[in-house]
Coordinates of N, CA, C and O in Angstrom, one line a residue:
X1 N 7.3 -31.5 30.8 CA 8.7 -31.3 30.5 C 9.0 -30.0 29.7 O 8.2 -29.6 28.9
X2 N 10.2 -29.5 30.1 CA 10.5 -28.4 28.9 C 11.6 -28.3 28.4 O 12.6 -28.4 29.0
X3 N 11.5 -27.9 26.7 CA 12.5 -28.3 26.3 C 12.8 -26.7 26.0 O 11.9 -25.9 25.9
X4 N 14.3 -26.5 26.0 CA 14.9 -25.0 26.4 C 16.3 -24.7 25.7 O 17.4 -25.3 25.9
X5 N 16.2 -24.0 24.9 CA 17.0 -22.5 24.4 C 17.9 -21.7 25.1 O 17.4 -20.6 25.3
X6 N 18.7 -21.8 25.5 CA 20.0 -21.3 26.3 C 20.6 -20.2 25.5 O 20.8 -20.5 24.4
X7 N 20.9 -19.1 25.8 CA 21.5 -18.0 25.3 C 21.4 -17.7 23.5 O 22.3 -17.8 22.7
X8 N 20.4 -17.4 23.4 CA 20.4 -17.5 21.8 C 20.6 -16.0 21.6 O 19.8 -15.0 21.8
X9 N 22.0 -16.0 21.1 CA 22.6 -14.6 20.5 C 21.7 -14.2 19.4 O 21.4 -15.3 18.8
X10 N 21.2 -13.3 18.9 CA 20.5 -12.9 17.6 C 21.4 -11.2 17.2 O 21.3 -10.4 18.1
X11 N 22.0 -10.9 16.3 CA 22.3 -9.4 15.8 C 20.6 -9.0 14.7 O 20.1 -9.6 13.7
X12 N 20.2 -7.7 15.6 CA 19.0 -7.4 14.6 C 18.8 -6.2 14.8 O 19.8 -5.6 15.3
X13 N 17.8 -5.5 14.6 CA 17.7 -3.8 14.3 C 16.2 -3.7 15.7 O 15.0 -3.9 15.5
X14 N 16.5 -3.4 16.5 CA 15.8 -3.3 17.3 C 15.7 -2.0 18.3 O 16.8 -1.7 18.6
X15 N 14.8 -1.1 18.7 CA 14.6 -0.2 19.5 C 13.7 1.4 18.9 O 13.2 1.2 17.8
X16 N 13.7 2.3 19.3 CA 12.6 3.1 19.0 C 13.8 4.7 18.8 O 13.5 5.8 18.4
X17 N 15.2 4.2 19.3 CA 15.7 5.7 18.9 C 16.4 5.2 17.5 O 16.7 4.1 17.2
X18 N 16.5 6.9 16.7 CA 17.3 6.9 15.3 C 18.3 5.5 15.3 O 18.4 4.4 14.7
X19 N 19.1 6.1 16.4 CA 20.7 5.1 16.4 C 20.5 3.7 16.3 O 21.2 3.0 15.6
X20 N 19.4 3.2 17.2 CA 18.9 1.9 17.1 C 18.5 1.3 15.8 O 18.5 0.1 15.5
X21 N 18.2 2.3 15.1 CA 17.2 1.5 13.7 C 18.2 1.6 12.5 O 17.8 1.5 11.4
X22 N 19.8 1.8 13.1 CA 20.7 2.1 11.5 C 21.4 1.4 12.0 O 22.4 1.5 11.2
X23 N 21.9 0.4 13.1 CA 22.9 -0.8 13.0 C 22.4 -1.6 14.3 O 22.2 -1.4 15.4
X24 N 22.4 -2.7 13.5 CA 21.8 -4.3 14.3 C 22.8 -4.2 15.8 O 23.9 -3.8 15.8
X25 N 22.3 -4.6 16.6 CA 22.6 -5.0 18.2 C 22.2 -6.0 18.5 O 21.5 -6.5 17.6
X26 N 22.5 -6.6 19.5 CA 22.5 -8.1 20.1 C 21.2 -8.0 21.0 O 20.8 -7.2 21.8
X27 N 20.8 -9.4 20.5 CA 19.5 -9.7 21.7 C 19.8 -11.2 22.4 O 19.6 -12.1 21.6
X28 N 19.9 -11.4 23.0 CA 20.1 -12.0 23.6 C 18.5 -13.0 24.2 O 17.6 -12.5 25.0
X29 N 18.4 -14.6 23.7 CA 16.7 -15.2 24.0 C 17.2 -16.2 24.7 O 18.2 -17.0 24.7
X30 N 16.2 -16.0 25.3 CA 16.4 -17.7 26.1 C 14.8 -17.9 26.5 O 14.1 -17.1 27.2
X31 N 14.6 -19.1 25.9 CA 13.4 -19.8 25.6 C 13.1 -21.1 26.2 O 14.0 -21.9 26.1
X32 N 12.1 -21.5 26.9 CA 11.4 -22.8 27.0 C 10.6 -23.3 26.5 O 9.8 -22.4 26.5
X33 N 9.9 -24.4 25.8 CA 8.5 -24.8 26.0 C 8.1 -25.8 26.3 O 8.6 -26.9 26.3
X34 N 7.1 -25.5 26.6 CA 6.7 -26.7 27.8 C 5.6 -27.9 26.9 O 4.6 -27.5 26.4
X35 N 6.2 -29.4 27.1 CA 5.6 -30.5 26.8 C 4.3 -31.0 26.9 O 4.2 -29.8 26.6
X36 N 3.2 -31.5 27.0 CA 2.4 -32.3 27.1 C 2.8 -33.4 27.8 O 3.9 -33.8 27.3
X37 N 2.7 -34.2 28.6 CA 3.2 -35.1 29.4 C 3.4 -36.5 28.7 O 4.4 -37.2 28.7
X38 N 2.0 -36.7 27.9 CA 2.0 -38.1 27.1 C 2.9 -37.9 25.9 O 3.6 -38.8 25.4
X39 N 3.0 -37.0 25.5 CA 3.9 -36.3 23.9 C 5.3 -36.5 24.2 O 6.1 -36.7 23.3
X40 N 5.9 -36.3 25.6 CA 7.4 -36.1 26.0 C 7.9 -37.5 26.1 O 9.0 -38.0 26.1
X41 N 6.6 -38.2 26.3 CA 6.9 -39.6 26.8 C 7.1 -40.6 25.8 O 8.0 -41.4 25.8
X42 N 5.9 -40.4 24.8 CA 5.9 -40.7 23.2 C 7.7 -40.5 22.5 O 8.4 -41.3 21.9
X43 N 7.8 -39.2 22.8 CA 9.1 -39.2 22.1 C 9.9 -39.4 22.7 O 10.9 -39.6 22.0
X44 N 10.2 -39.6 23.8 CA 11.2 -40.4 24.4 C 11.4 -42.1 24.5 O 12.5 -42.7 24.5
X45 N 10.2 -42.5 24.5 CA 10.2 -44.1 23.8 C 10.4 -44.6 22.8 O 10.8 -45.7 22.6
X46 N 10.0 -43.5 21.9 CA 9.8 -43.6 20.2 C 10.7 -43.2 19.1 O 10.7 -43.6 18.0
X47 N 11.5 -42.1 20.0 CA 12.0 -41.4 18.9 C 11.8 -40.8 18.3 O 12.7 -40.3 17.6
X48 N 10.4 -40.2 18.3 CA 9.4 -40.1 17.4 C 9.3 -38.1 17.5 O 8.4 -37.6 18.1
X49 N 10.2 -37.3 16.9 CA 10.6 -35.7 17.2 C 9.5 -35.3 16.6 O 9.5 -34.1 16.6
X50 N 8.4 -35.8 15.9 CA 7.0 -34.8 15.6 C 6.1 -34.8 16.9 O 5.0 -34.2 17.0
X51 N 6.7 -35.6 18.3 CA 6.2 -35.6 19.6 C 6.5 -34.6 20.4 O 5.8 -34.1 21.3
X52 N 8.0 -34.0 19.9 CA 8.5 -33.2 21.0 C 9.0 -31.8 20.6 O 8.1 -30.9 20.6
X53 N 10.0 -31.7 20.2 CA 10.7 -30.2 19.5 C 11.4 -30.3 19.0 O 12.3 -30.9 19.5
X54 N 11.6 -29.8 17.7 CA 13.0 -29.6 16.8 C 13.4 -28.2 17.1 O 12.9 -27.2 16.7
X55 N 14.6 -28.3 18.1 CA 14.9 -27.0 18.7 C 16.2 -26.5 17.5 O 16.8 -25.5 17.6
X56 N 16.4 -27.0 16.8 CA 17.3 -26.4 15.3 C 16.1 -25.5 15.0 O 16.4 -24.3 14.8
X57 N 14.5 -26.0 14.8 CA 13.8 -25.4 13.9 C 13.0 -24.6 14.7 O 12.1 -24.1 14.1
X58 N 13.1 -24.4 16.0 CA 12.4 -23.3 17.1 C 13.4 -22.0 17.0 O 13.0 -20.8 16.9
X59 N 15.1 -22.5 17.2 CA 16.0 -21.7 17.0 C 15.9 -20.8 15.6 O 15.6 -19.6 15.6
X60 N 16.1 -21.5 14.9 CA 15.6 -21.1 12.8 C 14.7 -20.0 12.9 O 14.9 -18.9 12.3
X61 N 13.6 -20.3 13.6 CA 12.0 -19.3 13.5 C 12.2 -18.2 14.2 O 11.8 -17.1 13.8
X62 N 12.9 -18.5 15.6 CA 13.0 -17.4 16.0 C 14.2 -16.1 15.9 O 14.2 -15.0 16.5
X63 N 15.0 -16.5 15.1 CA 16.3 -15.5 14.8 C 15.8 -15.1 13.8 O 16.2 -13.9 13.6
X64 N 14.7 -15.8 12.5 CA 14.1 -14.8 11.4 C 13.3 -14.1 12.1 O 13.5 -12.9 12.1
X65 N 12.5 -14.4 12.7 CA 11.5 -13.3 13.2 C 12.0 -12.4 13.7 O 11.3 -11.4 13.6
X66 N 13.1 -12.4 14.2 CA 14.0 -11.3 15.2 C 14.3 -10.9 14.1 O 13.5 -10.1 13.7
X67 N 15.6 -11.2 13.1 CA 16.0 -10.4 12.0 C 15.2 -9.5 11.4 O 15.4 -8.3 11.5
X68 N 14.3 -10.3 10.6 CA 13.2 -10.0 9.5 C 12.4 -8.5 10.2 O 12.5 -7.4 9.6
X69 N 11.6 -8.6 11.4 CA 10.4 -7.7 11.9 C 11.4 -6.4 12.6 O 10.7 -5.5 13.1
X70 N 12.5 -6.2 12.7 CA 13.2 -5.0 13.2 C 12.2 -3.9 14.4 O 12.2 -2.7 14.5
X71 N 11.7 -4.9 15.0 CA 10.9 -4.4 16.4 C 11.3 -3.2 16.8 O 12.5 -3.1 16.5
X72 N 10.8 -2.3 17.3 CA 10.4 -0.9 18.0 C 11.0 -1.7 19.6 O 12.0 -1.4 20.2
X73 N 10.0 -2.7 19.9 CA 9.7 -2.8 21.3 C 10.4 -4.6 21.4 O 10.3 -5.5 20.6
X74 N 10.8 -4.6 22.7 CA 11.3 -6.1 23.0 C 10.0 -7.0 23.3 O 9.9 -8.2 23.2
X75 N 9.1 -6.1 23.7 CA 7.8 -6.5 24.4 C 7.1 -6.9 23.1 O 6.5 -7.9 23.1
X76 N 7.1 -5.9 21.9 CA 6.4 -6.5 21.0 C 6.9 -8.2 20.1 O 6.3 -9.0 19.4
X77 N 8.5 -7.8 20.5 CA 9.0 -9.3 20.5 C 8.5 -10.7 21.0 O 8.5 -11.8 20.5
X78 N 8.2 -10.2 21.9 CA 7.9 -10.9 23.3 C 6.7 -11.4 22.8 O 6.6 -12.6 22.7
X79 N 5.7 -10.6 22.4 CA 4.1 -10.9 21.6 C 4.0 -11.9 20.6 O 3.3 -12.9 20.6
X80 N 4.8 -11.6 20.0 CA 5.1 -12.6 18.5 C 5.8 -13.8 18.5 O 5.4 -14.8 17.8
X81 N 6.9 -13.9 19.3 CA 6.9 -15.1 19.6 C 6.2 -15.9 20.7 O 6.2 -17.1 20.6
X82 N 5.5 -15.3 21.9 CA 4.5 -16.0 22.3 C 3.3 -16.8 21.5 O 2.9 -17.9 21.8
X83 N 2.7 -15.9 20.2 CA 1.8 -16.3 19.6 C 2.2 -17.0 19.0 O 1.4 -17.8 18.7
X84 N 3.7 -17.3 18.2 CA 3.7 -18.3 17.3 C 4.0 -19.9 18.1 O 4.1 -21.0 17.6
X85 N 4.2 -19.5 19.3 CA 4.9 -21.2 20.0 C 3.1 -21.4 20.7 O 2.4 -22.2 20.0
X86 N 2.6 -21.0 21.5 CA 1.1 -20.9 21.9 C -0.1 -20.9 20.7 O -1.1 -21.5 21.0
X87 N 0.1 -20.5 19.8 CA -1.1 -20.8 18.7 C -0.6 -22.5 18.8 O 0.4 -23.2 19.1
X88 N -2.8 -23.0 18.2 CA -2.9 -24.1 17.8 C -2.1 -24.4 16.8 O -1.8 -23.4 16.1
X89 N -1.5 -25.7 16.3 CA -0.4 -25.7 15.2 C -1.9 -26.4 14.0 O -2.7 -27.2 14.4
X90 N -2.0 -25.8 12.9 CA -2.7 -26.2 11.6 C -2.7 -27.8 11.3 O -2.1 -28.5 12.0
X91 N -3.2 -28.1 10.6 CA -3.0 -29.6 10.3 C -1.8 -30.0 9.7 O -1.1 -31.0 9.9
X92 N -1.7 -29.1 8.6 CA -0.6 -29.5 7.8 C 0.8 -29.0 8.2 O 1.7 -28.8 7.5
X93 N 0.8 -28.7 10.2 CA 2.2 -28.6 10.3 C 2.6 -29.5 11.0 O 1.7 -30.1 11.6
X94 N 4.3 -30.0 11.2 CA 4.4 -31.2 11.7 C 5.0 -30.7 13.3 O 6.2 -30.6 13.5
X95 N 3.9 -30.5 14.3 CA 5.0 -30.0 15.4 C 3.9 -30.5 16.8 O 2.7 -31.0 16.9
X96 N 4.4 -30.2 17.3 CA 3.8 -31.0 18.6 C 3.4 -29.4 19.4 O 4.0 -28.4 19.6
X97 N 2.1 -29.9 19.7 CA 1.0 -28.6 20.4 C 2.1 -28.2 21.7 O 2.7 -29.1 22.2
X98 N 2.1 -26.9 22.0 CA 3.0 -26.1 23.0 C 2.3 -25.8 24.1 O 1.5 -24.8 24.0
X99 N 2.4 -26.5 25.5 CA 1.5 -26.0 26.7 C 1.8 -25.0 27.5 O 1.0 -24.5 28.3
X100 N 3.2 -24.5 27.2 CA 3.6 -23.4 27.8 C 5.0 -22.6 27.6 O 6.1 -23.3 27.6
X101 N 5.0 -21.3 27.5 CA 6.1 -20.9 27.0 C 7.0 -20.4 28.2 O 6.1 -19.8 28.9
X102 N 8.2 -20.2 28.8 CA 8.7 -19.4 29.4 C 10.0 -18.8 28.4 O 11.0 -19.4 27.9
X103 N 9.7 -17.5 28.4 CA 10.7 -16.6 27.9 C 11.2 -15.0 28.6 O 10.6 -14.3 29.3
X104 N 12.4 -14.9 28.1 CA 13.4 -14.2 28.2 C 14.0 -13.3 27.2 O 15.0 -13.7 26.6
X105 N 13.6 -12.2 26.9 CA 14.5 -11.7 25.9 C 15.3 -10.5 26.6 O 14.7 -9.8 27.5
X106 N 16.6 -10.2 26.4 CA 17.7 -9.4 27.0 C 18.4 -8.6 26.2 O 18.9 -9.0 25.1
X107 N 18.5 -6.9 26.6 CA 19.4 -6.2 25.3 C 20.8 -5.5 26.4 O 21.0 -4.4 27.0
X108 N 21.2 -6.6 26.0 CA 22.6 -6.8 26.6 C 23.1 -4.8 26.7 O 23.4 -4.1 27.7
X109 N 23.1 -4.5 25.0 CA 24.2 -3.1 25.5 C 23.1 -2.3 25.2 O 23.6 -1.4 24.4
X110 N 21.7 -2.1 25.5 CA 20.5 -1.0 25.4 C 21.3 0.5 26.6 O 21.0 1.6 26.4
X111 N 22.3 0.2 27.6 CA 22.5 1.2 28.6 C 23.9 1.3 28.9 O 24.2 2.2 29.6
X112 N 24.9 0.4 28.3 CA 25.8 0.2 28.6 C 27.1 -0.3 27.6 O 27.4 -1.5 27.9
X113 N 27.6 0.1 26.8 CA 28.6 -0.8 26.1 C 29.4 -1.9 27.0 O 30.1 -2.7 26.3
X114 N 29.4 -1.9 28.4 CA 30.1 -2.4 29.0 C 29.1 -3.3 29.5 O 29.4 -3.8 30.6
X115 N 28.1 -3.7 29.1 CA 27.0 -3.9 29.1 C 26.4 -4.7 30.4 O 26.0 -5.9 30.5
X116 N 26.5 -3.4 31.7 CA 26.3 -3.7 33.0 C 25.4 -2.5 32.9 O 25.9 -1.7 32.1
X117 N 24.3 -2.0 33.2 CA 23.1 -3.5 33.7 C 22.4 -3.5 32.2 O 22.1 -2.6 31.5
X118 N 22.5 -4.7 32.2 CA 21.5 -5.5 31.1 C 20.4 -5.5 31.0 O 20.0 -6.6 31.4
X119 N 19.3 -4.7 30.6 CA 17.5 -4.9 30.9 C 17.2 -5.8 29.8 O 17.6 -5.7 28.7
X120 N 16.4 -6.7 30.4 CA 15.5 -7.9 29.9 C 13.8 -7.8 30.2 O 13.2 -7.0 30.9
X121 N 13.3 -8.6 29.7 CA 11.4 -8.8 29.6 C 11.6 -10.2 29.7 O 12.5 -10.8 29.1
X122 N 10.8 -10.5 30.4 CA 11.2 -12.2 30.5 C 9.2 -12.7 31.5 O 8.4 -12.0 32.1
X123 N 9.1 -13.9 31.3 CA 7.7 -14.3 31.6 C 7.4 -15.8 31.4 O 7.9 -16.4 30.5
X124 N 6.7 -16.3 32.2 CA 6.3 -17.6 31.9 C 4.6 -17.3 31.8 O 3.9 -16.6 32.5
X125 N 4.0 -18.3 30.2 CA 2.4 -18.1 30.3 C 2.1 -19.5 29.6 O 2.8 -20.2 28.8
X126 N 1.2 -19.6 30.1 CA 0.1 -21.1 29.6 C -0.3 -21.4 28.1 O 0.1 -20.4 27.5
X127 N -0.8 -22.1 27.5 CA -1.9 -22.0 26.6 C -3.2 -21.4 26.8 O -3.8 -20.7 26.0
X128 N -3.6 -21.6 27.9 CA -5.2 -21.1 28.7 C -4.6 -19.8 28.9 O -5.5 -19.1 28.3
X129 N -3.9 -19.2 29.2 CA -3.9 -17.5 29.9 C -3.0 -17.0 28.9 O -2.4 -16.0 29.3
X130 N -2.6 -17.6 27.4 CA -2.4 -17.1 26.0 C -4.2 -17.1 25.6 O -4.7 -16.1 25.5
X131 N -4.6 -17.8 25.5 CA -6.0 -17.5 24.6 C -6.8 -16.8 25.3 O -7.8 -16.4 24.6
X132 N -6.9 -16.3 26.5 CA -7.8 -15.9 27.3 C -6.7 -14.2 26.9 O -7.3 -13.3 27.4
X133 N -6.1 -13.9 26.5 CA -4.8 -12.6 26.6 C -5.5 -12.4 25.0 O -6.2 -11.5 24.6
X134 N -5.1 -13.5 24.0 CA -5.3 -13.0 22.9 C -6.5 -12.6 22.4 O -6.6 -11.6 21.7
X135 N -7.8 -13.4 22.9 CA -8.8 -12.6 22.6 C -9.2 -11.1 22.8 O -10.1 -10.5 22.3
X136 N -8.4 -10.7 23.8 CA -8.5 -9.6 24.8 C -7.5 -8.4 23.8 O -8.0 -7.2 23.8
X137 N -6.6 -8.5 23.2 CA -5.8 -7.6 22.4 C -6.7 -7.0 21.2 O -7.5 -7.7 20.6
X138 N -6.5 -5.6 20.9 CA -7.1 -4.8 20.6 C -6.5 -5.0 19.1 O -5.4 -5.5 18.9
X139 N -7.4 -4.7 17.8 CA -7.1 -5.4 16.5 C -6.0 -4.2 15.9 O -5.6 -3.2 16.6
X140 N -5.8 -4.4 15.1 CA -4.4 -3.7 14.3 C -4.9 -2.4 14.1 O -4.1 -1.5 13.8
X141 N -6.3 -2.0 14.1 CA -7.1 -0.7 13.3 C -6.7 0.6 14.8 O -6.6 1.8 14.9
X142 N -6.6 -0.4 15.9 CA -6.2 0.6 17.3 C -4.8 0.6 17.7 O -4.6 1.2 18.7
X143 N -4.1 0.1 17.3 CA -2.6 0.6 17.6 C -2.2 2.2 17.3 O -2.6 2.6 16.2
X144 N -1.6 2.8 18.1 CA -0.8 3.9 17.5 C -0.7 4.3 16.2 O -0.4 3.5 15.3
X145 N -1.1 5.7 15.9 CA -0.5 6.2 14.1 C 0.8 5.6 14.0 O 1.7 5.7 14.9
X146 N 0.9 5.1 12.8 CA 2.1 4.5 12.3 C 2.9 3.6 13.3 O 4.1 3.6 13.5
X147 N 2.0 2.8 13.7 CA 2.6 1.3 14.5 C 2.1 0.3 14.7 O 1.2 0.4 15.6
X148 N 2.4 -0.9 14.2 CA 1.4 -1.4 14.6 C 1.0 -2.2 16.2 O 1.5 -1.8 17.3
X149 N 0.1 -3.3 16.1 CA 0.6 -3.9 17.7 C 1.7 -4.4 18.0 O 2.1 -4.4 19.1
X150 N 2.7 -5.1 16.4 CA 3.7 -5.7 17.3 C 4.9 -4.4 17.3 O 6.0 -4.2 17.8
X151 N 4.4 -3.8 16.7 CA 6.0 -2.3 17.2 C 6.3 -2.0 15.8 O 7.1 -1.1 15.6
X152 N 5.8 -2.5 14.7 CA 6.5 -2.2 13.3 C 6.1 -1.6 12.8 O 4.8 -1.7 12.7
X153 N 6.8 -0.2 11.9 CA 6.5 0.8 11.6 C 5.5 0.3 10.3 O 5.8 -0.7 9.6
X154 N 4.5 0.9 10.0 CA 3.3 0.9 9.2 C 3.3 1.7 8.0 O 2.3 1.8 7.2

């Protein structure tokens, strides 16, 4: 099952020219993630929301991260919240393991104030072809002078 994020407006500082990095623009997310079968079922008999998603607090995480990291790249967007919904969750968090993410991120006026055509990054990935991707990513010592992997200036 997947539980899903419909149009999540964010205002944040996002892009790689001057103009971009001195007044917030709209991003536009729309998010899935995908259940465990026995966990969706759990919380649907139970009640029981440490089975399924607190989509207040998926929403919450992901408009700081968007605010807070003022991304270069949508893509490096795209990285960071894959890794935080796809990482194993720790013990001491209360959230139910994520089998799969499909996402969408959109910068509605990147070409257009009238904001026709819209370019987006958008993808569906596993847990298995997240860990098999992340081991494979090159460590922070090889990104670009002054950037790191996820796009933020250094």
């Amino acid at each position: 099952m997947w539980v899903t994020l419909n149009h999540l407006s964010i205002q944040c500082i996002v892009g790689i020219y001057d103009f971009e990095r001195e007044q917030p623009q709209e991003l536009i997310v729309e998010l899935a993630l995908g259940l465990k079968h026995e966990d969706w079922l759990v919380a649907a008999g139970t009640g029981e929301l440490a089975r399924s998603i607190d989509y207040s607090r998926v929403a919450q995480q992901v408009r700081e991260i968007t605010q807070y990291a003022q991304f270069r790249l949508i893509e490096s967007l795209y990285l960071v919240i894959t890794h935080l919904f796809l990482s194993t969750p720790h013990a001491s968090e209360d959230r139910v393991e994520i089998e799969a993410i499909r996402l969408s991120i959109t910068k509605p006026l990147a070409l257009s104030p009238s904001r026709q055509p819209m370019p987006s990054i958008s993808g569906t990935m596993t847990k298995a072809q997240w860990s098999s991707i992340s081991l494979s990513l090159p460590s922070h010592g090889q990104a670009s002078q002054g950037e790191s992997l996820t796009g933020l200036s250094t």
